[in-house]
């Protein structure tokens, strides 16, 4: 195989370096991304255990500490647009690998800070303040991670394989989430609920901090997808993508809105939704989440390969219309029975694959390489912050207000909005990636 064939549609690596192996590039992005998302998702899986440790419990309403914890979860999401913009700019100007190194260091630091967060009983208001700072750092990291890893993965793919490579964005994200869910489930199985609430949840975050060092080591083997000459010749400003490509930026928002609400509802909030709406057992909900996430990870490459054969639009339209029609009946089927939650979660995962398996490719195909990372990072992360990061809070708030049945309609409405956007998209699966 020639050097030209080994590179990504005409791209060159750094000067003096051998052309990167596609498998090695894929591993560097995927393993590091899995570690990032383990750290991020451990918070949501363990929120029910540490809520009363960090927030005052004597409020007269048992949902208030949990609501406060999910509010901090949402606050972390609102740092993601900043991370997408800043780390995206670093990726466009200094290289994708540099940005990926910074993001995983930030995530490890944030996870360590969560692990050592003091209790409200011991330090008062300092406890939630430390937790907020930790989530802000993690939000900055994960916003930049998506921008950098999306561009890195898609630019590392060969012609006709962008959908397949794109799918590993959510394969690795899901593996990180699966590891977080599995760790939480294991801790819940071997520790009593009292031990989990007192100190068991901290163990998961300490593991995350250590895994970040492993991810950093693995990413040292990655090579840039754009040469130093390309980066030196193109020094885009911080807001250049927004200024010169406003239509594309709005398009990213429309593409993401339905996908993010469906994703965070089905992969993050559904166990808690089952607990607060149907009285589902905490430990069993973590087990269901673990099984369904494993199923979801297996689906991603299949969706990516299918999009390389038949195009991106059929998958996007199937996903969005499916959720617009089925989100309400599916969520109403959730009861306190183990099988009901498992079937509902797995059914949603099948529909969701139409978006997640190709989201990275679809987003990357919108922008030129010059501003691709920052162009994707800011509008994507802003939309996720508005609709994905708030999903657990909105769902729990609806329940507290006595209108829990409205949340499924909220999910369906956003998916319908994205369906309309997908109808306007050109098919890009056969087009050369713009450089």
Short mmCIF file of C-alpha atoms in Angstrom, two decimals:
data_model
loop_
_atom_site.label_atom_id
_atom_site.label_comp_id
_atom_site.label_asym_id
_atom_site.label_seq_id
_atom_site.Cartn_x
_atom_site.Cartn_y
_atom_site.Cartn_z
CA UNK A 1 0.00 0.00 0.00
CA UNK A 2 1.38 3.40 -0.97
CA UNK A 3 1.80 6.34 1.40
CA UNK A 4 -0.96 8.19 -0.40
CA UNK A 5 -3.34 5.29 0.13
CA UNK A 6 -2.49 5.05 3.81
CA UNK A 7 -3.35 8.67 4.44
CA UNK A 8 -6.79 10.11 4.76
CA UNK A 9 -7.97 11.39 1.42
CA UNK A 10 -4.82 13.33 0.63
CA UNK A 11 -3.78 14.36 4.13
CA UNK A 12 -0.22 14.08 5.37
CA UNK A 13 1.05 13.45 8.89
CA UNK A 14 3.64 15.53 10.68
CA UNK A 15 6.94 16.06 8.85
CA UNK A 16 9.37 13.15 9.13
CA UNK A 17 6.75 10.80 10.59
CA UNK A 18 5.61 7.59 8.97
CA UNK A 19 2.06 7.53 7.61
CA UNK A 20 -0.17 6.60 10.54
CA UNK A 21 -1.71 3.14 10.80
CA UNK A 22 -5.49 3.47 10.68
CA UNK A 23 -5.90 0.86 13.41
CA UNK A 24 -3.44 2.65 15.68
CA UNK A 25 -5.19 5.98 15.10
CA UNK A 26 -8.52 4.36 15.88
CA UNK A 27 -7.19 2.85 19.10
CA UNK A 28 -5.58 6.10 20.26
CA UNK A 29 -8.83 8.01 19.81
CA UNK A 30 -11.14 5.29 21.12
CA UNK A 31 -9.31 4.21 24.27
CA UNK A 32 -8.71 7.77 25.40
CA UNK A 33 -12.30 8.70 24.63
CA UNK A 34 -13.59 5.74 26.66
CA UNK A 35 -11.59 6.90 29.67
CA UNK A 36 -12.90 10.44 29.27
CA UNK A 37 -16.50 9.28 29.26
CA UNK A 38 -16.04 6.88 32.15
CA UNK A 39 -15.07 9.89 34.26
CA UNK A 40 -17.98 11.94 32.95
CA UNK A 41 -20.71 9.32 33.36
CA UNK A 42 -19.67 7.98 36.74
CA UNK A 43 -21.31 11.10 38.13
CA UNK A 44 -24.77 10.36 36.74
CA UNK A 45 -24.73 6.69 37.73
CA UNK A 46 -23.69 7.45 41.31
CA UNK A 47 -25.73 10.63 41.86
CA UNK A 48 -28.40 8.78 43.84
CA UNK A 49 -25.74 7.68 46.34
CA UNK A 50 -23.86 10.91 47.02
CA UNK A 51 -26.65 13.48 46.64
CA UNK A 52 -27.37 13.64 50.38
CA UNK A 53 -23.64 13.67 51.19
CA UNK A 54 -22.98 16.88 49.26
CA UNK A 55 -26.33 18.71 49.57
CA UNK A 56 -28.49 19.34 52.66
CA UNK A 57 -30.98 16.51 53.20
CA UNK A 58 -33.25 18.19 55.80
CA UNK A 59 -35.42 20.03 53.24
CA UNK A 60 -38.66 18.13 53.78
CA UNK A 61 -38.58 16.79 50.20
CA UNK A 62 -36.51 13.71 49.39
CA UNK A 63 -36.10 14.77 45.74
CA UNK A 64 -34.34 18.08 46.52
CA UNK A 65 -30.79 16.66 47.02
CA UNK A 66 -31.16 14.61 43.82
CA UNK A 67 -32.46 17.64 41.93
CA UNK A 68 -29.50 19.67 43.21
CA UNK A 69 -27.08 16.96 42.07
CA UNK A 70 -28.60 16.88 38.60
CA UNK A 71 -28.49 20.68 38.50
CA UNK A 72 -24.71 20.45 38.97
CA UNK A 73 -24.70 17.78 36.24
CA UNK A 74 -26.35 20.36 33.96
CA UNK A 75 -23.89 23.09 35.03
CA UNK A 76 -21.05 20.89 33.83
CA UNK A 77 -22.74 20.70 30.46
CA UNK A 78 -22.75 24.47 30.15
CA UNK A 79 -18.96 24.47 30.24
CA UNK A 80 -18.96 22.13 27.26
CA UNK A 81 -19.52 24.89 24.66
CA UNK A 82 -16.54 26.76 26.12
CA UNK A 83 -14.47 23.58 25.92
CA UNK A 84 -15.68 22.91 22.39
CA UNK A 85 -14.69 26.41 21.32
CA UNK A 86 -11.33 26.61 23.11
CA UNK A 87 -10.14 23.04 22.59
CA UNK A 88 -11.55 23.07 19.06
CA UNK A 89 -9.43 26.12 18.31
CA UNK A 90 -6.40 24.36 19.81
CA UNK A 91 -7.11 21.33 17.60
CA UNK A 92 -7.40 23.50 14.48
CA UNK A 93 -4.31 25.57 15.22
CA UNK A 94 -1.99 23.27 17.21
CA UNK A 95 -3.17 19.87 16.06
CA UNK A 96 -5.76 17.28 17.04
CA UNK A 97 -3.35 15.28 19.22
CA UNK A 98 -2.38 18.31 21.30
CA UNK A 99 -6.02 19.00 22.06
CA UNK A 100 -6.67 15.36 22.94
CA UNK A 101 -3.76 15.43 25.41
CA UNK A 102 -5.09 18.52 27.18
CA UNK A 103 -8.65 17.23 27.43
CA UNK A 104 -7.75 13.93 29.09
CA UNK A 105 -5.54 15.70 31.64
CA UNK A 106 -8.41 18.03 32.55
CA UNK A 107 -10.84 15.14 32.87
CA UNK A 108 -8.54 13.24 35.23
CA UNK A 109 -8.12 16.33 37.41
CA UNK A 110 -11.88 16.85 37.57
CA UNK A 111 -12.52 13.23 38.51
CA UNK A 112 -9.96 13.41 41.31
CA UNK A 113 -11.62 16.55 42.64
CA UNK A 114 -15.03 14.83 42.74
CA UNK A 115 -13.45 11.93 44.65
CA UNK A 116 -12.19 14.22 47.41
CA UNK A 117 -15.28 16.46 47.60
CA UNK A 118 -16.09 17.02 51.29
CA UNK A 119 -19.52 16.34 52.77
CA UNK A 120 -22.08 19.04 53.48
CA UNK A 121 -22.19 17.96 57.11
CA UNK A 122 -18.45 18.60 57.49
CA UNK A 123 -17.92 21.79 55.48
CA UNK A 124 -21.34 23.22 54.66
CA UNK A 125 -21.61 25.16 51.42
CA UNK A 126 -17.99 24.37 50.49
CA UNK A 127 -19.05 20.82 49.54
CA UNK A 128 -21.38 21.76 46.65
CA UNK A 129 -18.92 24.48 45.57
CA UNK A 130 -16.11 21.93 45.19
CA UNK A 131 -18.45 19.66 43.25
CA UNK A 132 -19.42 22.51 40.93
CA UNK A 133 -15.76 23.36 40.23
CA UNK A 134 -15.02 19.72 39.49
CA UNK A 135 -17.90 19.47 37.04
CA UNK A 136 -16.88 22.74 35.35
CA UNK A 137 -13.41 21.31 34.73
CA UNK A 138 -14.90 18.07 33.41
CA UNK A 139 -17.34 19.99 31.24
CA UNK A 140 -14.49 21.96 29.69
CA UNK A 141 -12.69 18.71 29.02
CA UNK A 142 -15.53 16.73 27.49
CA UNK A 143 -16.59 19.63 25.26
CA UNK A 144 -13.11 19.78 23.82
CA UNK A 145 -12.88 15.99 23.63
CA UNK A 146 -15.81 15.67 21.24
CA UNK A 147 -14.49 18.43 18.98
CA UNK A 148 -10.98 17.00 18.78
CA UNK A 149 -11.80 13.28 18.68
CA UNK A 150 -14.56 13.69 16.10
CA UNK A 151 -12.26 15.42 13.64
CA UNK A 152 -9.39 13.06 14.44
CA UNK A 153 -11.46 9.93 13.85
CA UNK A 154 -13.10 11.04 10.62
CA UNK A 155 -9.87 12.45 9.19
CA UNK A 156 -8.12 9.17 9.99
CA UNK A 157 -10.62 7.16 7.96
CA UNK A 158 -10.09 5.97 4.41
CA UNK A 159 -12.45 6.73 1.50
CA UNK A 160 -15.77 4.98 1.97
CA UNK A 161 -15.07 4.26 5.66
CA UNK A 162 -15.96 7.53 7.38
CA UNK A 163 -19.23 6.11 8.71
CA UNK A 164 -17.46 3.08 10.18
CA UNK A 165 -14.74 5.19 11.82
CA UNK A 166 -17.38 7.65 12.97
CA UNK A 167 -19.21 4.87 14.82
CA UNK A 168 -16.24 4.38 17.14
CA UNK A 169 -16.94 7.79 18.67
CA UNK A 170 -19.96 6.24 20.36
CA UNK A 171 -18.45 2.76 20.66
CA UNK A 172 -15.77 4.25 22.90
CA UNK A 173 -18.20 6.65 24.57
CA UNK A 174 -20.47 3.72 25.35
CA UNK A 175 -17.61 1.56 26.59
CA UNK A 176 -16.66 4.35 28.97
CA UNK A 177 -20.26 4.63 30.08
CA UNK A 178 -20.48 0.85 30.36
CA UNK A 179 -17.37 0.79 32.51
CA UNK A 180 -18.86 3.49 34.72
CA UNK A 181 -22.17 1.64 34.96
CA UNK A 182 -20.45 -1.68 35.61
CA UNK A 183 -18.23 -0.16 38.29
CA UNK A 184 -21.25 1.40 39.98
CA UNK A 185 -23.20 -1.86 39.77
CA UNK A 186 -20.27 -3.84 41.20
CA UNK A 187 -19.79 -1.43 44.06
CA UNK A 188 -23.53 -1.52 44.78
CA UNK A 189 -23.42 -5.33 44.82
CA UNK A 190 -20.49 -5.72 47.21
CA UNK A 191 -21.23 -2.76 49.50
CA UNK A 192 -24.28 -1.94 51.55
CA UNK A 193 -26.32 1.11 50.58
CA UNK A 194 -24.99 2.88 53.67
CA UNK A 195 -21.38 2.18 52.65
CA UNK A 196 -22.10 3.33 49.10
CA UNK A 197 -23.51 6.60 50.43
CA UNK A 198 -20.67 7.17 52.88
CA UNK A 199 -17.56 6.35 50.83
CA UNK A 200 -18.17 3.74 48.11
CA UNK A 201 -19.02 6.30 45.42
CA UNK A 202 -15.62 7.96 45.88
CA UNK A 203 -13.82 4.78 44.78
CA UNK A 204 -15.29 5.03 41.27
CA UNK A 205 -13.94 8.56 40.81
CA UNK A 206 -10.48 7.62 42.08
CA UNK A 207 -10.43 4.82 39.49
CA UNK A 208 -11.36 7.39 36.85
CA UNK A 209 -8.45 9.62 37.75
CA UNK A 210 -6.04 6.69 37.41
CA UNK A 211 -7.57 5.61 34.09
CA UNK A 212 -6.98 9.11 32.72
CA UNK A 213 -3.24 8.56 33.10
CA UNK A 214 -3.61 5.34 31.10
CA UNK A 215 -5.48 7.19 28.37
CA UNK A 216 -2.79 9.86 28.27
CA UNK A 217 -0.11 7.23 27.76
CA UNK A 218 -2.02 5.56 24.92
CA UNK A 219 -2.59 8.84 23.11
CA UNK A 220 1.12 9.49 22.94
CA UNK A 221 1.17 7.06 19.99
CA UNK A 222 -1.29 9.06 17.90
CA UNK A 223 -0.15 11.07 14.87
CA UNK A 224 -1.63 14.30 13.55
CA UNK A 225 -4.01 14.03 10.61
CA UNK A 226 -2.89 17.36 9.16
CA UNK A 227 0.69 18.40 8.45
CA UNK A 228 2.53 21.18 10.29
CA UNK A 229 2.58 23.18 7.03
CA UNK A 230 -1.20 23.03 6.79
CA UNK A 231 -1.60 24.13 10.40
CA UNK A 232 0.98 26.92 10.03
CA UNK A 233 -0.63 28.22 6.84
CA UNK A 234 -4.11 28.21 8.36
CA UNK A 235 -4.39 30.02 11.69
CA UNK A 236 -8.14 30.49 12.15
CA UNK A 237 -9.40 32.91 14.76
CA UNK A 238 -11.36 31.74 17.78
CA UNK A 239 -14.76 32.68 16.33
CA UNK A 240 -13.95 32.23 12.65
CA UNK A 241 -16.18 29.19 12.21
CA UNK A 242 -19.17 31.04 13.63
CA UNK A 243 -18.42 34.21 11.67
CA UNK A 244 -17.73 32.64 8.28
CA UNK A 245 -20.02 29.60 8.50
CA UNK A 246 -23.17 30.69 10.41
CA UNK A 247 -25.51 28.42 8.41
CA UNK A 248 -23.35 25.37 9.09
CA UNK A 249 -23.23 26.25 12.79
CA UNK A 250 -27.03 26.40 13.00
CA UNK A 251 -27.20 23.16 11.05
CA UNK A 252 -25.09 21.41 13.71
CA UNK A 253 -27.59 22.59 16.33
CA UNK A 254 -30.53 21.17 14.40
CA UNK A 255 -28.74 17.90 13.72
CA UNK A 256 -27.90 17.50 17.41
CA UNK A 257 -31.09 18.58 19.23
CA UNK A 258 -33.12 15.39 18.82
CA UNK A 259 -30.10 13.14 19.05
CA UNK A 260 -28.85 14.56 22.33
CA UNK A 261 -32.19 14.49 24.18
CA UNK A 262 -32.82 10.91 23.05
CA UNK A 263 -29.27 9.85 23.88
CA UNK A 264 -29.13 11.27 27.40
CA UNK A 265 -32.65 10.12 28.18
CA UNK A 266 -32.02 6.52 27.12
CA UNK A 267 -28.41 6.05 28.20
CA UNK A 268 -28.16 8.25 31.30
CA UNK A 269 -31.51 9.27 32.78
CA UNK A 270 -33.67 6.19 32.11
CA UNK A 271 -32.52 4.26 35.24
CA UNK A 272 -33.37 7.27 37.42
CA UNK A 273 -36.61 7.83 35.48
CA UNK A 274 -37.61 4.25 36.29
CA UNK A 275 -36.73 4.74 39.95
CA UNK A 276 -38.68 7.97 40.51
CA UNK A 277 -41.65 7.21 38.23
CA UNK A 278 -42.14 3.45 38.62
CA UNK A 279 -40.40 2.63 41.92
CA UNK A 280 -37.77 0.54 40.15
CA UNK A 281 -35.01 -0.93 42.33
CA UNK A 282 -31.75 1.08 42.27
CA UNK A 283 -29.45 -1.90 41.91
CA UNK A 284 -31.59 -3.54 39.21
CA UNK A 285 -31.74 -0.32 37.21
CA UNK A 286 -27.94 -0.22 37.08
CA UNK A 287 -27.89 -3.83 35.89
CA UNK A 288 -30.40 -3.09 33.11
CA UNK A 289 -28.35 -0.07 32.09
CA UNK A 290 -25.20 -2.15 31.88
CA UNK A 291 -26.79 -4.85 29.69
CA UNK A 292 -28.45 -2.38 27.33
CA UNK A 293 -25.26 -0.34 26.95
CA UNK A 294 -23.34 -3.45 25.91
CA UNK A 295 -26.02 -4.11 23.29
CA UNK A 296 -25.79 -0.48 22.16
CA UNK A 297 -22.00 -0.63 21.70
CA UNK A 298 -22.33 -3.68 19.45
CA UNK A 299 -24.81 -1.87 17.22
CA UNK A 300 -22.61 1.15 16.45
CA UNK A 301 -20.21 -0.31 13.82
CA UNK A 302 -23.17 -1.93 12.07
CA UNK A 303 -24.85 1.46 11.78
CA UNK A 304 -21.64 3.11 10.59
CA UNK A 305 -21.02 0.49 7.90
CA UNK A 306 -24.65 0.66 6.77
CA UNK A 307 -24.37 4.44 6.32
CA UNK A 308 -21.29 3.96 4.12
CA UNK A 309 -23.41 1.73 1.87
CA UNK A 310 -26.81 3.43 1.77
CA UNK A 311 -26.04 6.96 2.98
CA UNK A 312 -26.44 9.02 6.15
CA UNK A 313 -29.97 10.40 5.60
CA UNK A 314 -31.94 7.14 5.79
CA UNK A 315 -30.47 6.39 9.22
CA UNK A 316 -31.04 9.92 10.51
CA UNK A 317 -34.63 10.00 9.28
CA UNK A 318 -35.39 6.57 10.74
CA UNK A 319 -33.96 7.57 14.11
CA UNK A 320 -35.79 10.89 14.42
CA UNK A 321 -39.18 9.73 13.11
CA UNK A 322 -38.96 6.60 15.24
CA UNK A 323 -38.45 8.59 18.45
CA UNK A 324 -41.04 11.22 17.50
CA UNK A 325 -43.65 8.45 17.21
CA UNK A 326 -42.47 5.95 19.83
CA UNK A 327 -40.85 7.95 22.66
CA UNK A 328 -44.14 8.48 24.51
CA UNK A 329 -45.46 4.89 24.33
CA UNK A 330 -42.03 3.45 25.13
CA UNK A 331 -41.54 5.55 28.27
CA UNK A 332 -45.10 4.81 29.38
CA UNK A 333 -44.28 1.10 29.21
CA UNK A 334 -41.69 1.42 32.00
CA UNK A 335 -42.87 -0.34 35.16
CA UNK A 336 -41.12 -1.78 38.20
CA UNK A 337 -40.61 -5.09 36.33
CA UNK A 338 -37.03 -5.88 35.29
CA UNK A 339 -38.00 -7.05 31.78
CA UNK A 340 -40.06 -3.95 31.00
CA UNK A 341 -37.15 -1.57 31.55
CA UNK A 342 -34.73 -3.84 29.66
CA UNK A 343 -36.99 -4.05 26.60
CA UNK A 344 -37.75 -0.33 26.59
CA UNK A 345 -34.09 0.59 26.90
CA UNK A 346 -32.93 -1.84 24.19
CA UNK A 347 -35.69 -0.76 21.80
CA UNK A 348 -34.58 2.85 22.21
CA UNK A 349 -30.96 1.85 21.62
CA UNK A 350 -31.84 0.36 18.21
CA UNK A 351 -33.52 3.60 17.11
CA UNK A 352 -30.77 5.74 18.64
CA UNK A 353 -28.07 3.98 16.61
CA UNK A 354 -29.38 5.73 13.50
CA UNK A 355 -28.00 8.95 14.98
CA UNK A 356 -25.09 8.00 17.21
CA UNK A 357 -23.28 5.70 14.76
CA UNK A 358 -22.84 8.50 12.22
CA UNK A 359 -23.00 11.73 14.22
CA UNK A 360 -19.23 12.32 14.00
CA UNK A 361 -19.17 11.81 10.23
CA UNK A 362 -22.24 13.96 9.61
CA UNK A 363 -20.82 16.80 11.71
CA UNK A 364 -17.34 16.60 10.19
CA UNK A 365 -18.74 16.63 6.67
CA UNK A 366 -20.37 20.01 7.35
CA UNK A 367 -17.14 22.04 7.87
CA UNK A 368 -13.80 22.42 6.02
CA UNK A 369 -10.70 21.13 7.83
CA UNK A 370 -9.45 24.66 8.57
CA UNK A 371 -12.16 25.25 11.21
CA UNK A 372 -13.61 21.76 11.55
CA UNK A 373 -12.90 21.11 15.24
CA UNK A 374 -14.02 24.51 16.54
CA UNK A 375 -16.87 24.62 14.02
CA UNK A 376 -18.27 21.36 15.36
CA UNK A 377 -17.31 21.83 18.99
CA UNK A 378 -19.15 25.01 19.94
CA UNK A 379 -22.62 24.57 18.39
CA UNK A 380 -22.68 20.85 19.16
CA UNK A 381 -21.73 21.34 22.81
CA UNK A 382 -24.12 24.28 23.21
CA UNK A 383 -27.01 22.18 21.93
CA UNK A 384 -26.03 19.25 24.16
CA UNK A 385 -25.88 21.63 27.13
CA UNK A 386 -29.35 23.01 26.41
CA UNK A 387 -31.14 19.75 25.75
CA UNK A 388 -28.95 16.78 26.72
CA UNK A 389 -27.37 17.99 29.94
CA UNK A 390 -30.70 19.24 31.28
CA UNK A 391 -32.60 16.02 30.50
CA UNK A 392 -32.19 14.45 33.98
CA UNK A 393 -33.07 17.73 35.67
CA UNK A 394 -36.09 18.43 33.44
CA UNK A 395 -37.38 14.88 33.83
CA UNK A 396 -37.04 14.98 37.63
CA UNK A 397 -38.56 18.48 37.75
CA UNK A 398 -41.60 17.33 35.77
CA UNK A 399 -42.06 14.54 38.29
CA UNK A 400 -41.72 16.85 41.29
CA UNK A 401 -44.25 19.24 39.73
CA UNK A 402 -46.72 16.38 39.31
CA UNK A 403 -46.45 16.25 35.50
CA UNK A 404 -44.12 13.31 34.93
CA UNK A 405 -46.11 12.27 31.84
CA UNK A 406 -45.01 15.43 29.99
CA UNK A 407 -41.35 14.47 29.77
CA UNK A 408 -41.83 11.81 27.03
CA UNK A 409 -43.66 14.40 24.90
CA UNK A 410 -40.74 16.77 25.36
CA UNK A 411 -38.37 14.10 23.99
CA UNK A 412 -40.67 13.37 21.04
CA UNK A 413 -41.02 17.07 20.12
CA UNK A 414 -37.27 17.66 19.91
CA UNK A 415 -36.80 14.55 17.76
CA UNK A 416 -39.49 15.85 15.41
CA UNK A 417 -37.57 19.14 15.07
CA UNK A 418 -34.44 17.25 14.05
CA UNK A 419 -36.47 15.14 11.60
CA UNK A 420 -37.37 18.33 9.72
CA UNK A 421 -33.69 19.38 9.69
CA UNK A 422 -32.58 15.97 8.38
CA UNK A 423 -34.99 16.31 5.47
CA UNK A 424 -33.03 19.35 4.28
CA UNK A 425 -29.57 17.76 4.51
CA UNK A 426 -27.66 16.80 1.37
CA UNK A 427 -26.30 13.26 1.21
CA UNK A 428 -22.56 13.47 1.92
CA UNK A 429 -21.50 9.84 2.32
CA UNK A 430 -20.11 9.64 -1.25
CA UNK A 431 -18.48 13.07 -1.25
CA UNK A 432 -14.77 13.63 -0.63
CA UNK A 433 -14.08 15.11 2.80
CA UNK A 434 -13.39 18.83 2.28
CA UNK A 435 -9.87 19.93 3.21
#
